[in-house]
């Protein structure tokens, strides 16, 4: 048992730190949820990519550095500690790319990944539909077979980043006659600017268009944009969903940086005693999450897979994140209600945590049933 | 001791509720948030006609107040329908003006507040006042006393888009000292508003979980959902008597206790409402958002939880150790 | 709407205060959960009864003062503010007596109530059985008809006060063939010293024998000790259970006094800021509970009945009570673990709150289903 | 970086667990609570034979320590089985004695602690020491330094009946200054013990809710029950890495973070365990009580939550703003 990083890993960390110190913009970029801010964040991705810092854990062939999971964690610590911008292509990098590595073809990887790494193509996810929230098996959007490809029709919603993104990926019902609802689904990528696609941005609580609704009317998708076998989409998506809930959706570096920011805010406000325990708990929670992740990464390096344990992770970080930002707003007192502050924007972002990527209610059911062995309820 | 609303008080609340229920407040709120005040002003007039602002204004100035219990009844309904505008500020301003040693400003300004012809706003040793761009009477309390502010700065957005925060220009006519009684009225009506907001959030969420199905059943049949909503109900039910108890005594500690409890209950209702609505609740276009964001903003308006708790602890005990 | 008490009510309050000031023992009585303490508390009940303060809300004929609900509330405030001893006969006074008023005969009332008022006969409740906790309809102890009465056999448990009490009351299955489990139950009173009764005291968490198990082997009960009609026990008990959860189980006076005690402890410990919010919440919660009860009492005086609202009350006071005592133990720091302090005894007592008189899980189900109109789960 | 127990460390924990699982610790605890120490002493010897105390004693004094990771492994198992006695105190005493500038007391006292022949107790600027009636080595830290106490006062009961609190007689031989390092070991092993207590409470409660039926079904199928137990699991799972992280660094802030988090998780486990067991869990005769009461007592032993959080906040940051 050992928490010390190897000299080579520390050298990697130092290189990242130095690069970030030299490159991170002094003034924060405009909000990711505006057209201007989106473009600025896309340019930042390109800047990262020039020195191969945008996707450190990918193979060098696609723009990465073949970084191990540990190095990715160290990079993330440095990235957030440096106050670097939010990642506009997180959907692509953390959800689609792992799927392509596991289930895509070499041709797909070569075509899709490099422009993802540079931010040239920014991806939106298209999982949910109006009537299918936690119950993903009830998807109704269709993919109909035509010569050389498929026609997509239907409606997707809560598509994050879709307001300004280029392409999207999701599941479509290709075999409505399949015996069970989660059979007969196909995993496809499609162009958000293709004929037949209507993107309707949806403002989140603070009015920023962080999400969108997609209306698809016979949108043609060539066969080359099907991932894996048609009809196998559910299985493929579940492996992505496992990843989504797993290690890479929220890196500890993000929360270590948030906790430090909160601690500074507390000190700037005169270290009020009434917030003392909440601030201490934020610091402790960030450390707990960091170490929990190191343990999971160590198991992963030992060849173990990360299964329902990822539900523990999801509940923890999402509720931690809200508690931290509630403490911050409380420290701000009456100014806490101002919407145009970084704290407010982060608070609103945190509120989505317990809802998406599998609601925390679903996650607690999974913990109870799969980790504790309690009987399946009727839900 | 009869700690129940009288039939007339109940009827007053019911009639406000009925009037507001058909006023399409969500559209009014969305207009207001964009700085389009026409429909909001019209609604304001109807609220005034119902007598709400007159409840804060003494009879000497064409009002019938101050009547804190009736104000609490009214503000629960204003909160339930998320009516926008400087409602709390107008009440507090009315109390403040009436309490001035010099009757001049009250004579000049109060009748228009009672009738709804004018709105007032008020910054109490704070950098922003609500809706300074639409309030005709802009008051600022500084260490010198109460000023009539000559103007306002640009609107700064609140998380509750209907709350348009404006700095007030410093200086202006000094009207006199600023007695703290007005602060208690601001807190009391904020607490009532929060309670109404929380009740609306609970009602809307109960309706949603009955309607929404997942895995083939109404999500309202899941025990985890039921227990969360039960907790919201408990929170609101125990805030309510604190509110009316405070309205009867108007003791600062009672008002502070009501403020923190009602606002915490409303905020807990908002958190639960958001979680049980899921993604749709997270969107600004779904009307729920108008209540969710208001619950957050009211929590820190007119005394954040820490300040209110400090006032509870700092209050002298009544007789020996007996507080209440 | 009015919180002021009438001059007559205030006079009643003042009379109670004066009496208590003159009579409440200076040193606390020994613990109720010891033989010595039980006897001392029984003697205190007798002292109360001499001046008719033991059952103020009962008719004068049975030892009371015909006090209204409001006067009872005022008496309770004075009683706990005076630091007067715990009530050894609470089971009898708050559970059995209301049942006798509603369902008993005049003969039963005349025979049972006066010695209850003086503490001459102390009552235990005998509701639960080992396999019937929240699910009271599944009771299995039997009452078998014999000449002139019934023979009781079976096992009861969690019988509070039974270690030292004189008599007990509970439900017994008199008609095993009844079509539904909650039919065919009969409500009976019996002697804990009768032939066939074995009382096994059970120590609670801190080792004090606050409860007992009762083994009944053909215990004879004369017909005069059946309450209401045989077979109607469920309906009769439900009215008692409603009362149990309702206004009189935990009076606001108790919590107002607890909150003041906590406030003094906090001040004695130098008013540590970290506990400030918890102490304030304890003060606020006691006031909320007091006012909630005044509102309920006002509705009751208007002729309304208190139905599922009593579930709100049960959850509130039971969780409030634990939070208050946890705050106290935290204020005591390392001394908080000492078992021989009043704070520790009260803390242990508070822990039972969310479990008995209908678990808080059941209460939340009731609130959701009966007050909010949500669907009945499968339970 | 490999933040996982090595196979030998895991095997050590497993073997302790296996040994304790058949030791009928509930009877040992009940004896101990009555002051009957014979079986507790025998168990203590077996714990010592397994090498637990030697982990705290340097090689120079016939030990093989201090080895905080292995101590954490061992104390999780000691907590899981609620082993009674001054376990934490003996470890802290060993570290304290070894750290003295004068090697005399260590030479005299440490070997017997390593082998389990003697138990130690320790009052650190506190009025009580655990099991002063059975510990042969009674240490007291005062503002002067570390004393060898000449005797102990009468036992005062803890809510955890197995914790027999005794005042130590003042005065006695002054052994030297008292370095704070021992405090970190006391907190670390208390945290580990609490984690083991919490895990046992979770396991016992899961078993109970699977077994217990109400309304015709296992209560473990109720979603409210499932979610409460899921929360207990989450609390324990995130305390565990803090514990081992602290064992690796032994930095006071890390140890304080582990202490408060493990103890809060264990106490939350106790509250849930009691509620889900219902009345049976409230009885002293049911074995669950032995763990429930220990979770409460450990929460304030060796640094209550406030003190631990203060140590986290007071720690210097590592580099600039970077704490960890």
XYZ file of N, CA, C and O in Angstrom, chain A residues 1-2, chain D residues 2 4-11 70:
48
model
N 0.845 -1.197 0.000
C 0.000 0.000 0.000
C 0.877 1.242 0.000
O 1.736 1.388 0.857
N 0.588 2.121 -0.927
C 1.530 3.209 -1.169
C 0.811 4.340 -1.891
O 0.154 4.116 -2.900
N -0.018 2.671 -5.246
C -0.885 1.489 -5.264
C -1.640 1.531 -3.952
O -1.157 1.051 -2.923
N -3.939 0.114 -2.263
C -4.687 -1.091 -1.916
C -3.865 -1.840 -0.891
O -2.632 -1.800 -0.947
N -4.551 -2.539 -0.010
C -3.803 -3.355 0.938
C -3.030 -4.433 0.183
O -3.526 -5.000 -0.794
N -1.811 -4.696 0.655
C -1.042 -5.804 0.093
C -1.694 -7.118 0.515
O -2.409 -7.159 1.520
N -1.393 -8.193 -0.214
C -1.990 -9.492 0.163
C -1.686 -9.881 1.611
O -2.549 -10.414 2.310
N -0.494 -9.563 2.092
C -0.168 -9.956 3.481
C -1.005 -9.149 4.464
O -1.435 -9.663 5.505
N -1.210 -7.878 4.148
C -2.023 -7.042 5.037
C -3.462 -7.554 5.069
O -4.090 -7.622 6.123
N -3.939 -7.926 3.892
C -5.299 -8.459 3.836
C -5.398 -9.768 4.611
O -6.351 -10.012 5.342
N -4.389 -10.602 4.436
C -4.394 -11.897 5.121
C -4.354 -11.693 6.636
O -4.994 -12.432 7.397
N -0.880 -1.390 9.241
C -1.261 -2.669 9.835
C -2.094 -2.451 11.100
O -3.007 -3.233 11.399
